[in-house]
Coordinates of C-alpha atoms in Angstrom, one line a residue:
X1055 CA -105.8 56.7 -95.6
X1056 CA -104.2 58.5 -92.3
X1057 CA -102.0 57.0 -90.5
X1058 CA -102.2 56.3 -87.2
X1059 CA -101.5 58.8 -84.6
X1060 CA -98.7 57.1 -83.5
X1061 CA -97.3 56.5 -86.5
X1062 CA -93.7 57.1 -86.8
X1063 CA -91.3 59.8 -88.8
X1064 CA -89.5 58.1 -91.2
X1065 CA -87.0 60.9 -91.7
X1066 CA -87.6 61.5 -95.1
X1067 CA -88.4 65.3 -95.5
X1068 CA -89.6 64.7 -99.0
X1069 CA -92.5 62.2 -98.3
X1070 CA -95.3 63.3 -99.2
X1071 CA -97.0 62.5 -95.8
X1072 CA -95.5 63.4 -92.7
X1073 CA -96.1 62.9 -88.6
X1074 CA -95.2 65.5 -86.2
X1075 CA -95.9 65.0 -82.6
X1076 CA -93.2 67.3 -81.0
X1077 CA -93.7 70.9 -81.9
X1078 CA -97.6 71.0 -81.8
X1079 CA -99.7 73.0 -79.2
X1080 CA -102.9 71.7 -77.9
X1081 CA -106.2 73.3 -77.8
X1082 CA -106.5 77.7 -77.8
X1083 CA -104.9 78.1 -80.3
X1084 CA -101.3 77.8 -78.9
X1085 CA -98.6 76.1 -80.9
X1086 CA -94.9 75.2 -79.1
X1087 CA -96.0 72.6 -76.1
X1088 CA -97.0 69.5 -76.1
X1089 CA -99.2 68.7 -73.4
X1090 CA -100.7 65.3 -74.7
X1091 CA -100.3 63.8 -78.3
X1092 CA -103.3 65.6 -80.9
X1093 CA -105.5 62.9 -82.5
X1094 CA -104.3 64.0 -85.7
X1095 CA -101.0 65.7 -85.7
X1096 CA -99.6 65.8 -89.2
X1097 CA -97.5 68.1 -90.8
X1098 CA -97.1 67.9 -94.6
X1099 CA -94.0 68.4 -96.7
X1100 CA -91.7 69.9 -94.5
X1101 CA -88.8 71.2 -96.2
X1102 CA -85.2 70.1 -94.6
X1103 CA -84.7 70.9 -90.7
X1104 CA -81.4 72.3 -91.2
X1105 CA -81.1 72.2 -87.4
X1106 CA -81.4 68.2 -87.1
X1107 CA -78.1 67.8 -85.9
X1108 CA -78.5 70.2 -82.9
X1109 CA -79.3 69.5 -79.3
X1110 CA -83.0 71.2 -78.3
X1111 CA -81.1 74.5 -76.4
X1112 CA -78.9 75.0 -79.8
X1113 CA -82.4 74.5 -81.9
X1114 CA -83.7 76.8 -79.6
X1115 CA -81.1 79.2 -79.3
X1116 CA -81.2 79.6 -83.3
X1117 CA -85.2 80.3 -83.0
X1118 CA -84.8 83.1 -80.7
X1119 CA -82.2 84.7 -83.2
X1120 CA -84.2 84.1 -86.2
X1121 CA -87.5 85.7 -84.6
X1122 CA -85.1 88.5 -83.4
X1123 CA -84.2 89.2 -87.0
X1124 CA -87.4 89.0 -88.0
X1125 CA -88.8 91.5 -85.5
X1126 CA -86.0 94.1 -86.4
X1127 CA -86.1 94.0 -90.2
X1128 CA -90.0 93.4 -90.8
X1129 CA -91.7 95.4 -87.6
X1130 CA -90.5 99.2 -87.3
X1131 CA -90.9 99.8 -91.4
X1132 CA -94.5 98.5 -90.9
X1133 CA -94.9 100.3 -88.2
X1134 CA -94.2 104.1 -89.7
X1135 CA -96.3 102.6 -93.1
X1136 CA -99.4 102.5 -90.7
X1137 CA -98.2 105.5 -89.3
X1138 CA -98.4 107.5 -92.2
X1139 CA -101.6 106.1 -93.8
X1140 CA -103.8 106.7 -90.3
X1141 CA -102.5 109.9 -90.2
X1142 CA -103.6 110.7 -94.0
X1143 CA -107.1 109.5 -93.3
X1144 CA -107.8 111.1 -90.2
X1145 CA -105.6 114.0 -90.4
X1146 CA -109.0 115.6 -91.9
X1147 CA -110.4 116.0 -88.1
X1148 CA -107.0 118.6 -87.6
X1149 CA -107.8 120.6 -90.5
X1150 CA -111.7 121.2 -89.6
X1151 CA -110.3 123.2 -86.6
X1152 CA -108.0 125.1 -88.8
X1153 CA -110.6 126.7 -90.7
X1154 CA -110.9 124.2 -93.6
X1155 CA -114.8 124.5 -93.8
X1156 CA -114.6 128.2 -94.2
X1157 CA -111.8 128.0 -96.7
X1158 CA -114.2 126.0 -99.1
X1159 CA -116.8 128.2 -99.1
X1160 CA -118.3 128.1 -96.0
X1161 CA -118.9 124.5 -96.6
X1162 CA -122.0 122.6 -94.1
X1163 CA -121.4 120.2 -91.8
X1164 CA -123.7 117.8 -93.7
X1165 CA -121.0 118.4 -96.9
X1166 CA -117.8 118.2 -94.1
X1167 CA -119.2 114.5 -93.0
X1168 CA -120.2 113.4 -96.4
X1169 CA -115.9 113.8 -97.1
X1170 CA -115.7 111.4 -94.3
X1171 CA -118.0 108.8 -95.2
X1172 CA -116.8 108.6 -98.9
X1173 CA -113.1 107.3 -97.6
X1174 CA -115.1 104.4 -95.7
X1175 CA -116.9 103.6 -99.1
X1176 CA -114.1 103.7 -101.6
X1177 CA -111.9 102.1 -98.6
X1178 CA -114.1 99.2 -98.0
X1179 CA -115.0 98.0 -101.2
X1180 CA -111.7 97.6 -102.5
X1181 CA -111.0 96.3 -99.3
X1182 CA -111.7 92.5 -99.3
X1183 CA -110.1 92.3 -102.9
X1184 CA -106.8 93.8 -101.8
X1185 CA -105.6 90.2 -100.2
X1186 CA -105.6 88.4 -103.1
X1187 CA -103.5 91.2 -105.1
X1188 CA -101.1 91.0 -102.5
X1189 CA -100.9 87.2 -102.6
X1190 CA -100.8 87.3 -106.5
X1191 CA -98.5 90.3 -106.7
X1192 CA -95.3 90.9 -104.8
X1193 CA -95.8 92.5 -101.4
X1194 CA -92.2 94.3 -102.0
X1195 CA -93.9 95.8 -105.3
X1196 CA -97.6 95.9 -104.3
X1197 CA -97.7 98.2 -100.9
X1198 CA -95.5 100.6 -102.5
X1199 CA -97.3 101.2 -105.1
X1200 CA -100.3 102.1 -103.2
X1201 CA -98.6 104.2 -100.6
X1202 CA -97.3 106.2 -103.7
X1203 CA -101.2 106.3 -104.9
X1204 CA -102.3 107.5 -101.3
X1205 CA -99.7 110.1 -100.9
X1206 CA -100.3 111.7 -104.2
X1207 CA -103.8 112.1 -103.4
X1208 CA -102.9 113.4 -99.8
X1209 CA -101.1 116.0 -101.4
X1210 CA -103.4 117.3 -104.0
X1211 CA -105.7 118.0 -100.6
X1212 CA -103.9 120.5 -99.9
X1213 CA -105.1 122.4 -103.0
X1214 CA -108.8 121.4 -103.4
X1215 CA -111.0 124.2 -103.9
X1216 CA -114.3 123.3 -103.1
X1217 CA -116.0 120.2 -101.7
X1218 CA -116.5 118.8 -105.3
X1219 CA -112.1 118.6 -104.6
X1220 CA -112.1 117.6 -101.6
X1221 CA -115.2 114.5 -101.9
X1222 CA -112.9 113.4 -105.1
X1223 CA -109.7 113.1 -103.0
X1224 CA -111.3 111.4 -100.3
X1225 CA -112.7 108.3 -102.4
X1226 CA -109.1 108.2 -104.4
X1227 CA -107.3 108.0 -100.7
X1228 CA -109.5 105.4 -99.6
X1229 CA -109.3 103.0 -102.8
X1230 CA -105.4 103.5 -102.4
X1231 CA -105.0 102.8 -98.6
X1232 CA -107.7 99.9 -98.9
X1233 CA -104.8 97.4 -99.3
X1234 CA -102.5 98.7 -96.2
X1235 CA -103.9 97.6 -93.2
X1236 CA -105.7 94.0 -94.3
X1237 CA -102.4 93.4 -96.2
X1238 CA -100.1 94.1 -93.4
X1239 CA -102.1 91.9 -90.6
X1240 CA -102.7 89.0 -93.1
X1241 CA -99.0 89.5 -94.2
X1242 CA -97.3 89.5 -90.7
X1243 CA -100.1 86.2 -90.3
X1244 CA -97.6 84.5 -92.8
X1245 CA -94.6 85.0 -90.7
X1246 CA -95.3 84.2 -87.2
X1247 CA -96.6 81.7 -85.5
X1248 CA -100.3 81.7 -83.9
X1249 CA -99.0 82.4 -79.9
X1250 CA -96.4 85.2 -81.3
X1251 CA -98.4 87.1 -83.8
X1252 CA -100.8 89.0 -81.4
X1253 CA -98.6 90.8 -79.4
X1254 CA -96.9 92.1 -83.4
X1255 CA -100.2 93.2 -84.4
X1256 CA -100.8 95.1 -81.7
X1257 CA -97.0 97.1 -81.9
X1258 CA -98.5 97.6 -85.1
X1259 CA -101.5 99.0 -85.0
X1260 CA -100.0 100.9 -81.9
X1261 CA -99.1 103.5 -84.9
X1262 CA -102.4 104.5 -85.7
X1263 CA -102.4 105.2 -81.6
X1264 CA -99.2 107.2 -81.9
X1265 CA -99.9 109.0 -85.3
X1266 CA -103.2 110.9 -83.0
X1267 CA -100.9 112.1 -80.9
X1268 CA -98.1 112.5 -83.7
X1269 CA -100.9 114.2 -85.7
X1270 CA -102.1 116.9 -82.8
X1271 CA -98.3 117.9 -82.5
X1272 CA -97.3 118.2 -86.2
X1273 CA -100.6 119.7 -87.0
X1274 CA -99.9 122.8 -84.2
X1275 CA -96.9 123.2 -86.1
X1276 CA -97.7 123.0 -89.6
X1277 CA -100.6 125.3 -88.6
X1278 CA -97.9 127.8 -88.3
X1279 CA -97.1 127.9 -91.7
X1280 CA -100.4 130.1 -92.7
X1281 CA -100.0 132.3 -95.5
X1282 CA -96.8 130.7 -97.2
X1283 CA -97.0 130.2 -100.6
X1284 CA -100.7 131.9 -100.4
X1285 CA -102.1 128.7 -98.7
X1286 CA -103.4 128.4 -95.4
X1287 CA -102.7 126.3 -92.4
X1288 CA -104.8 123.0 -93.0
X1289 CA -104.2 123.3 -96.6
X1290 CA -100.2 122.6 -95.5
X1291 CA -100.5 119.6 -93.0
X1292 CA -102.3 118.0 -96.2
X1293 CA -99.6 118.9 -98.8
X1294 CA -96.2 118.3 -96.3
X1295 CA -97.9 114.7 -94.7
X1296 CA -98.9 113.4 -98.8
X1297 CA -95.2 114.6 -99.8
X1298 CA -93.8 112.1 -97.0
X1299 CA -95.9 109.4 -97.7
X1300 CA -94.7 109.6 -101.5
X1301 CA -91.3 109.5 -100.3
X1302 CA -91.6 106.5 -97.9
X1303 CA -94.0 104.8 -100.6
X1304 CA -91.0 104.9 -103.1
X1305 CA -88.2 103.9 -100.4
X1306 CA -90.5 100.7 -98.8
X1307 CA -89.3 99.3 -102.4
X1308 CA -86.2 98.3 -100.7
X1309 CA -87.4 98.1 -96.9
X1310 CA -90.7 95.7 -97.6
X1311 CA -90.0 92.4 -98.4
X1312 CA -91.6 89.3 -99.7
X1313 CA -93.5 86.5 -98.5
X1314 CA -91.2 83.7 -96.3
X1315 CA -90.3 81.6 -99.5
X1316 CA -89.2 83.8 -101.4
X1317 CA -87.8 86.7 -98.8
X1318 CA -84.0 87.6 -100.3
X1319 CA -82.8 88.8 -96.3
X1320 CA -83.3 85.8 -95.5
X1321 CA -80.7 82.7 -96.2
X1322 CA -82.1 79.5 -97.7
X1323 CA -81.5 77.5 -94.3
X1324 CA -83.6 80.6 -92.3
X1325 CA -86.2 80.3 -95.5
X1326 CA -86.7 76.9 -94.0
X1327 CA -86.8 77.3 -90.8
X1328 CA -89.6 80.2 -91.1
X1329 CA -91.8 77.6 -93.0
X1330 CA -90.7 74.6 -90.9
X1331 CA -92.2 76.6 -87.9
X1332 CA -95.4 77.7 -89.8
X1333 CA -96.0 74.2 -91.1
X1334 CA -95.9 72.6 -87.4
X1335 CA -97.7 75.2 -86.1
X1336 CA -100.5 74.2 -88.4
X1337 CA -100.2 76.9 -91.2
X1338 CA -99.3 76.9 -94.8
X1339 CA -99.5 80.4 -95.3
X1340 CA -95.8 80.7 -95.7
X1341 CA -96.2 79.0 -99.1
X1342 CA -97.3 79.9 -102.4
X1343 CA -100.8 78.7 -103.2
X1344 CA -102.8 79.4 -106.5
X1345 CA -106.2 80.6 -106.2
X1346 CA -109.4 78.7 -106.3
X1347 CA -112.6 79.8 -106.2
X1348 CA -113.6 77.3 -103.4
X1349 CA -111.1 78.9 -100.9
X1350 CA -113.8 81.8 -102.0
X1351 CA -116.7 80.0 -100.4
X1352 CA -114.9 78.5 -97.8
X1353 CA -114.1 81.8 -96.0
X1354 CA -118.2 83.2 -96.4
X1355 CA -119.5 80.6 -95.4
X1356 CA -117.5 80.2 -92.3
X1357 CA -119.4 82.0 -89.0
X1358 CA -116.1 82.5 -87.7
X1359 CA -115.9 85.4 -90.5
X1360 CA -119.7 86.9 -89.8
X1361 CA -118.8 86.9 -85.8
X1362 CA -115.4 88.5 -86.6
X1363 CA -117.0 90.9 -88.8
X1364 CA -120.0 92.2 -86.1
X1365 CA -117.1 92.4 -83.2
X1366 CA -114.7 94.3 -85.6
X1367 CA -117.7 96.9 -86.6
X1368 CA -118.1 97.0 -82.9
X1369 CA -114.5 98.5 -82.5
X1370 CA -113.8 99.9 -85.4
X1371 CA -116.7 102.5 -86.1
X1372 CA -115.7 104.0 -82.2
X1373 CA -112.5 104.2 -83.3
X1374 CA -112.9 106.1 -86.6
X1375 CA -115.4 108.3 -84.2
X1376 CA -113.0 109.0 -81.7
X1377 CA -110.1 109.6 -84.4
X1378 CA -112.1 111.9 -86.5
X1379 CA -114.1 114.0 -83.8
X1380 CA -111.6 114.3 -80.7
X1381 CA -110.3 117.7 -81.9
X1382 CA -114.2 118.8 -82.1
X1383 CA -114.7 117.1 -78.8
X1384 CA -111.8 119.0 -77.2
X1385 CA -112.6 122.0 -78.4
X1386 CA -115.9 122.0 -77.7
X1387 CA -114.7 122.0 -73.8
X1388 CA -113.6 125.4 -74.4
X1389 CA -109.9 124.9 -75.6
X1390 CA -108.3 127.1 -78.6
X1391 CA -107.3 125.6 -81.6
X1392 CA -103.6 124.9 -81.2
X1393 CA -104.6 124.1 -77.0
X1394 CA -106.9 121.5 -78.4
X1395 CA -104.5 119.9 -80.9
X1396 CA -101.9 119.5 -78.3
X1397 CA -104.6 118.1 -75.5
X1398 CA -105.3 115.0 -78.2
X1399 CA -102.0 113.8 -77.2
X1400 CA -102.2 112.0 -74.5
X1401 CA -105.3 110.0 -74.7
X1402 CA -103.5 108.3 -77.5
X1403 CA -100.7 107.3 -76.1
X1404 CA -101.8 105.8 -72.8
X1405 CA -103.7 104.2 -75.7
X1406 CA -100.9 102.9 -77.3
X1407 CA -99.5 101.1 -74.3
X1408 CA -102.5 99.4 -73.6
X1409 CA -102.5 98.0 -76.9
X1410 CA -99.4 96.2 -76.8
X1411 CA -99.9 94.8 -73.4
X1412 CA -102.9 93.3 -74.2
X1413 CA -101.5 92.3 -77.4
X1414 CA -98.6 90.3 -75.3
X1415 CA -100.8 89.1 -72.5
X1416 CA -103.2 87.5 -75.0
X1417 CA -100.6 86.1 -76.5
X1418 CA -99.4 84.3 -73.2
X1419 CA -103.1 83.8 -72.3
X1420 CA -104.0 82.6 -75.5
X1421 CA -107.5 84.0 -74.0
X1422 CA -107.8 86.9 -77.1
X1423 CA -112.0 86.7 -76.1
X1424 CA -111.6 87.9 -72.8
X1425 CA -109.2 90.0 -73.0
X1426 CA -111.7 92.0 -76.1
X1427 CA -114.7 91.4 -72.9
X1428 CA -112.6 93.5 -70.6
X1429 CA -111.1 96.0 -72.7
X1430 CA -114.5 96.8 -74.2
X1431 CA -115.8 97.5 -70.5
X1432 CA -113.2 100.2 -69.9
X1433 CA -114.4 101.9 -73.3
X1434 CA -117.6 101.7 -72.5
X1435 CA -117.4 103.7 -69.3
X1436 CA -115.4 106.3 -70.7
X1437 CA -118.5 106.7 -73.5
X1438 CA -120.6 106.8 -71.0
X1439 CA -118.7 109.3 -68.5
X1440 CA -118.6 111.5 -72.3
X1441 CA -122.6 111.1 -72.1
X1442 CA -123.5 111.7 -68.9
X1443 CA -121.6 114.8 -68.1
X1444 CA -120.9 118.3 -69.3
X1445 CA -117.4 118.5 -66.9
X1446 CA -114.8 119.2 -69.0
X1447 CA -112.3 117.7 -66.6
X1448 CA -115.2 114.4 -66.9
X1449 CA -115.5 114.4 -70.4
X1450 CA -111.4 114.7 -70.5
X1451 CA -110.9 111.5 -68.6
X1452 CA -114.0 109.7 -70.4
X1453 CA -111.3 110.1 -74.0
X1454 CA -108.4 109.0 -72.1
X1455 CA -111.3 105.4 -71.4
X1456 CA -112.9 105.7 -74.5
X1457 CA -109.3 105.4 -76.4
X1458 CA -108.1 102.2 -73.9
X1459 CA -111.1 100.2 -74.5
X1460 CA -111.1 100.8 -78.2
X1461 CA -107.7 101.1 -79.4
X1462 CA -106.5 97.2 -77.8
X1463 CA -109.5 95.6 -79.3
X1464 CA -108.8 96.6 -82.6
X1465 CA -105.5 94.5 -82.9
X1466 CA -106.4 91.9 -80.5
X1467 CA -109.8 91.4 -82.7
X1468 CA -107.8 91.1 -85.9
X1469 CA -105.2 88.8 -84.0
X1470 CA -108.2 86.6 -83.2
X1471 CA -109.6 86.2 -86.5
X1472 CA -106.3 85.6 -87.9
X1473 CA -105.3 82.7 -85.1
X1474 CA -108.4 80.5 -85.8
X1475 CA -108.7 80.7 -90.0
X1476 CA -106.4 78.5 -91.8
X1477 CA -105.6 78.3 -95.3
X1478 CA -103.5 80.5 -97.6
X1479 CA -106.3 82.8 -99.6
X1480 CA -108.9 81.9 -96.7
X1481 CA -107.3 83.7 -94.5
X1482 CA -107.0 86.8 -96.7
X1483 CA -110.0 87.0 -97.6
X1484 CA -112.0 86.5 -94.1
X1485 CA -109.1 89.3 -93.2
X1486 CA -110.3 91.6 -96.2
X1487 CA -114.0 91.1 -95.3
X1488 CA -113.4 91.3 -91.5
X1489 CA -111.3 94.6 -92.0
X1490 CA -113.7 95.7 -95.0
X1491 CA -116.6 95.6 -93.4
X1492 CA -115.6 97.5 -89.8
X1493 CA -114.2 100.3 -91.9
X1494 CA -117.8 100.9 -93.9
X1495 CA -119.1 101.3 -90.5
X1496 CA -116.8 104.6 -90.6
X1497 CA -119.8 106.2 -92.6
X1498 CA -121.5 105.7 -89.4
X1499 CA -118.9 107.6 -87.4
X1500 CA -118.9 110.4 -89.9
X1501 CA -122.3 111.5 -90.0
X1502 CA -123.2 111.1 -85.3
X1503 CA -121.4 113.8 -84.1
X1504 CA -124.1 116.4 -85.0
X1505 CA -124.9 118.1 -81.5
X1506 CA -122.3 120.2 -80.0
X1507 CA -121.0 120.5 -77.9
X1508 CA -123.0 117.8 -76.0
X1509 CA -122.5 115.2 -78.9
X1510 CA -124.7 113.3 -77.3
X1511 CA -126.0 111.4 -80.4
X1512 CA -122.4 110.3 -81.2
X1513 CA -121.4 108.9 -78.0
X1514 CA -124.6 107.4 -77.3
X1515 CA -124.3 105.5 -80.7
X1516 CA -120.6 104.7 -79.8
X1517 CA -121.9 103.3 -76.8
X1518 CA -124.6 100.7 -78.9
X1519 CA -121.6 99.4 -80.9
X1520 CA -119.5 98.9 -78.0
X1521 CA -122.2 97.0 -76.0
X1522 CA -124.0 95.0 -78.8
X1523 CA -121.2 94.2 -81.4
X1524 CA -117.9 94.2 -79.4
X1525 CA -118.8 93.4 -76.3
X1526 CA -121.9 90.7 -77.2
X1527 CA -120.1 89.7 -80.2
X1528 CA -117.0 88.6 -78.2
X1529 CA -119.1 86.8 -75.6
X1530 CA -120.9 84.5 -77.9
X1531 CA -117.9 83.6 -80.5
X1532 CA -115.8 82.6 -77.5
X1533 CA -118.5 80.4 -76.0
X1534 CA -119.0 79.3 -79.4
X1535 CA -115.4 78.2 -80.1
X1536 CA -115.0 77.1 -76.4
X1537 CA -117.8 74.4 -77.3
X1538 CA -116.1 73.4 -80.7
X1539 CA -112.9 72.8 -78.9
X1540 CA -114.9 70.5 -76.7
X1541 CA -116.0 68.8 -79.3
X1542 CA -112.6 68.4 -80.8
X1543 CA -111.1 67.2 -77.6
X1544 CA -113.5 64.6 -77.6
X1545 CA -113.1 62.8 -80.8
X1546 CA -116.3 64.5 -82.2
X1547 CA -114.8 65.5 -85.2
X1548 CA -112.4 62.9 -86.1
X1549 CA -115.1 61.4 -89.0
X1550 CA -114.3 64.4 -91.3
X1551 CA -110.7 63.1 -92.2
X1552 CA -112.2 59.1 -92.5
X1553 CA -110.6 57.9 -95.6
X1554 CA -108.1 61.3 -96.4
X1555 CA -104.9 61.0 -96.9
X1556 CA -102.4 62.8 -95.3
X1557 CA -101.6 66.0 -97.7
X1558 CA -106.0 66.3 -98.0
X1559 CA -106.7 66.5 -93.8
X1560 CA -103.5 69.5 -94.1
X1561 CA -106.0 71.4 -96.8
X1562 CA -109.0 71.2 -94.5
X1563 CA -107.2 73.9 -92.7
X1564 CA -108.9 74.8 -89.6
X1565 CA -111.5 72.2 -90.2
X1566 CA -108.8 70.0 -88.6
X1567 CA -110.0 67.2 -86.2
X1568 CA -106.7 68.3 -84.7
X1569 CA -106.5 72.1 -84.9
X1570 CA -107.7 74.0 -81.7
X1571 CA -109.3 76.8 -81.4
X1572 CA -107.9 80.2 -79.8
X1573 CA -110.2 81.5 -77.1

């Protein structure tokens, strides 16, 4: 049976049923104040506090330099990784205004977007498998592995020969990077707690923000290199940008590290402490878990997962629209090629710093939904501004909008999903759906931008997702989760733990009586 709520800690850090009252954040999803006692607050095996002897500013002191070390040895590698494997996907869009359509034989726009969309295929239905693999294999051993893959495809690019090449290379670079960016989210998930892993997420995925404009600049310059080695420009920004990702595929098997319990920079007393701060913040992703094929069934058949899934699409198919066409879009306005490359640069990185203030004020907010509500607004009237006029100084600020209300929502979305799914393989999985599912919609944004230089099929179809899926979708799942932390609040829920014991309410995950909600 549970025990009462009041029940008392006994000490014994090996029971097999536990009572924490102390470290537990009520309802939204925040975890580190305690307003008023939860109705069920249990925490389950927790592993030695090897702090128990401290006063709270010495416990607290220690946390502060433990998430310090954490942030400094696990965020900037991560952050290059996603660098690199955004750039390799969309590094495409630079080479079409390099001349790589007449290179291959003149090849048709209906061929050039048909390379596109076979990266979102390959990409997403590998996708929601790639979680597991990373659970079951070693993260130190698995995202190497396929960075090496991704790169060695990037390279062979560069020497394709006709669109038979090129459609090949595509689907082998999207089966290879499938595993990167569900991984990393689901993988940072099992290190930080709920209120502090939003504003990571979005540092990030701020690389896929900073390789655009990374990508405009290098590709200028690679350009350059035209004629060496009988190759021309585009053929080089594939064959130099696969050789680096090779090189930082086989170095991330030093610099990526494993899951909490097992991570070797980390001493056993700061192993403990990681999970210890998991476990009270209601999480037992830190710990290994064999898989079952109910976890399976609990993650589809969760709405949380179908809602997170429409408001991803909603952000994710502008974004692979605005990655892959912006070069198009800019030159279109009347811009050179090497002008146009370089005028991609900022859009992405007032970008960038949107998306890491949004991703620390939802953390402090804990209000993820609203924050996606008025991002997607922004986005929407930069589409719109791209629709309506034929100004190029118009259509240049509607990419600077377009990029802040898509690029924030993208992390902060993920974030959300993350916050408010419990369970070790659940997670990962709604994750590898969630993130499989927004990238098919890239097939989407490959085949819309048909109409120069007005485009305006593409950007009134960017528009449609932005209203309908991101914008709609975040309204109704935060009403929806709004009214189910109601419901939790007021003892509505507390008949699914009747008769559990302590260790089986933990495994309900966020089916909790006591587990609230992020908004």
């Amino acid at each position: 049976m549970v025990p009462p709520a009041n029940a008392k800690n006994d000490g014994d850090s090996s029971s097999s049923e536990k009572v924490h009252t102390s470290g537990i954040e009520q309802h939204g999803g925040v975890l580190g104040r305690l307003e008023h006692p939860l109705a069920y607050p249990y925490v389950h095996d927790l592993p030695p506090d090897p702090d128990a002897h401290l006063s709270a500013e010495e416990r607290a002191a220690i946390d502060r330099k433990l998430l310090w070390k954490l942030d400094l040895t696990l965020i900037p590698w991560l952050c290059i990784l996603y660098l690199l494997a955004f750039l390799d996907r969309t590094n495409i869009g630079n080479a079409k205004i390099d001349g790589l359509q007449t290179s291959l034989h003149h090849m048709s726009t209906g061929r050039y977007n048909a390379t596109l969309s076979i990266f979102f295929v390959s990409y997403s239905v590998f996708e929601p498998l790639t979680n597991v693999l990373l659970k079951k294999m070693r993260p130190s051993l698995f995202i190497p592995l396929i960075m090496v893959i991704w790169g060695i495809c990037m390279t062979f690019m560069g020497f394709v020969e006709n669109w038979s090449g090129l459609m090949a290379a595509r689907w082998f670079l999207g089966m290879a990077e499938a595993g990167l960016f569900p991984g990393i989210n689901y993988y940072l998930s099992c290190w930080y707690k709920r209120s502090e892993f939003g504003v990571r997420a979005a540092i990030f995925f701020s690389a896929a923000a900073v390789s655009g404009s990374f990508g405009g600049l290098l590709a200028a310059a690679i350009t350059k290199m035209a004629g060496i080695g009988g190759k021309p420009g585009w053929a080089w920004i594939f064959i130099l940008e696969g050789t680096v990702t090779v090189l930082f595929g086989f170095a991330s098997l030093w610099f990526v590290h494993d899951f909490p319990d097992a991570a070797t920079f980390l001493s056993e007393q700061d192993r403990a402490r990681v999970v210890r701060r998991l476990k009270m913040d209601q999480q037992s992703s830190a710990e290994h878990e064999s898989f079952k094929k109910e976890y399976f069934f609990a993650a589809i058949t969760d709405y949380k997962m179908w809602l997170g899934m429409i408001i991803y699409m909603g952000c994710d198919m502008p974004l692979y629209a605005f990655s892959l066409f912006l070069p198009s879009i800019i030159t279109q306005m009347g811009y050179s090629s090497t002008t146009a490359q370089l005028h991609t640069v900022p859009p992405y990185v007032v970008a960038a710093v949107l998306t890491i203030t949004i991703g620390f004020i939802a953390d402090r907010t804990r209000q993820r939904g609203l924050c996606n509500i008025l991002v997607s607004l922004i986005g929407i009237a930069g589409f719109a501004m791209l629709l309506g006029s034929q100004t190029a100084s118009v259509k240049y600020a509607g990419t600077f909008l377009g990029a802040l209300g898509i690029y924030p929502c993208i992390s902060n979305t993920i974030s959300w999903t993350s916050n408010n799914i419990e369970g070790v393989y659940k997670r990962g999985i709604v994750l590898g759906f969630v993130i499989g599912w927004g990238n098919l919609n890239g097939i989407v944004s490959s085949n819309i931008y048909i109409d120069p230089p007005k485009y305006s099929p593409g950007h009134a179809t960017v528009m449609a997702y932005m209203i309908i899926c991101l914008l709609g979708g975040s309204i109704v799942l935060h009403f929806l989760l709004r009214r189910e932390n109601k419901a939790r609040r007021e003892g509505k829920r507390d008949h699914w733990v009747e008769g559990l014991s302590t260790a089986e309410v933990e495994k309900l995950g966020d089916r909790r009586p006591d587990f609230f909600y992020t908004l």
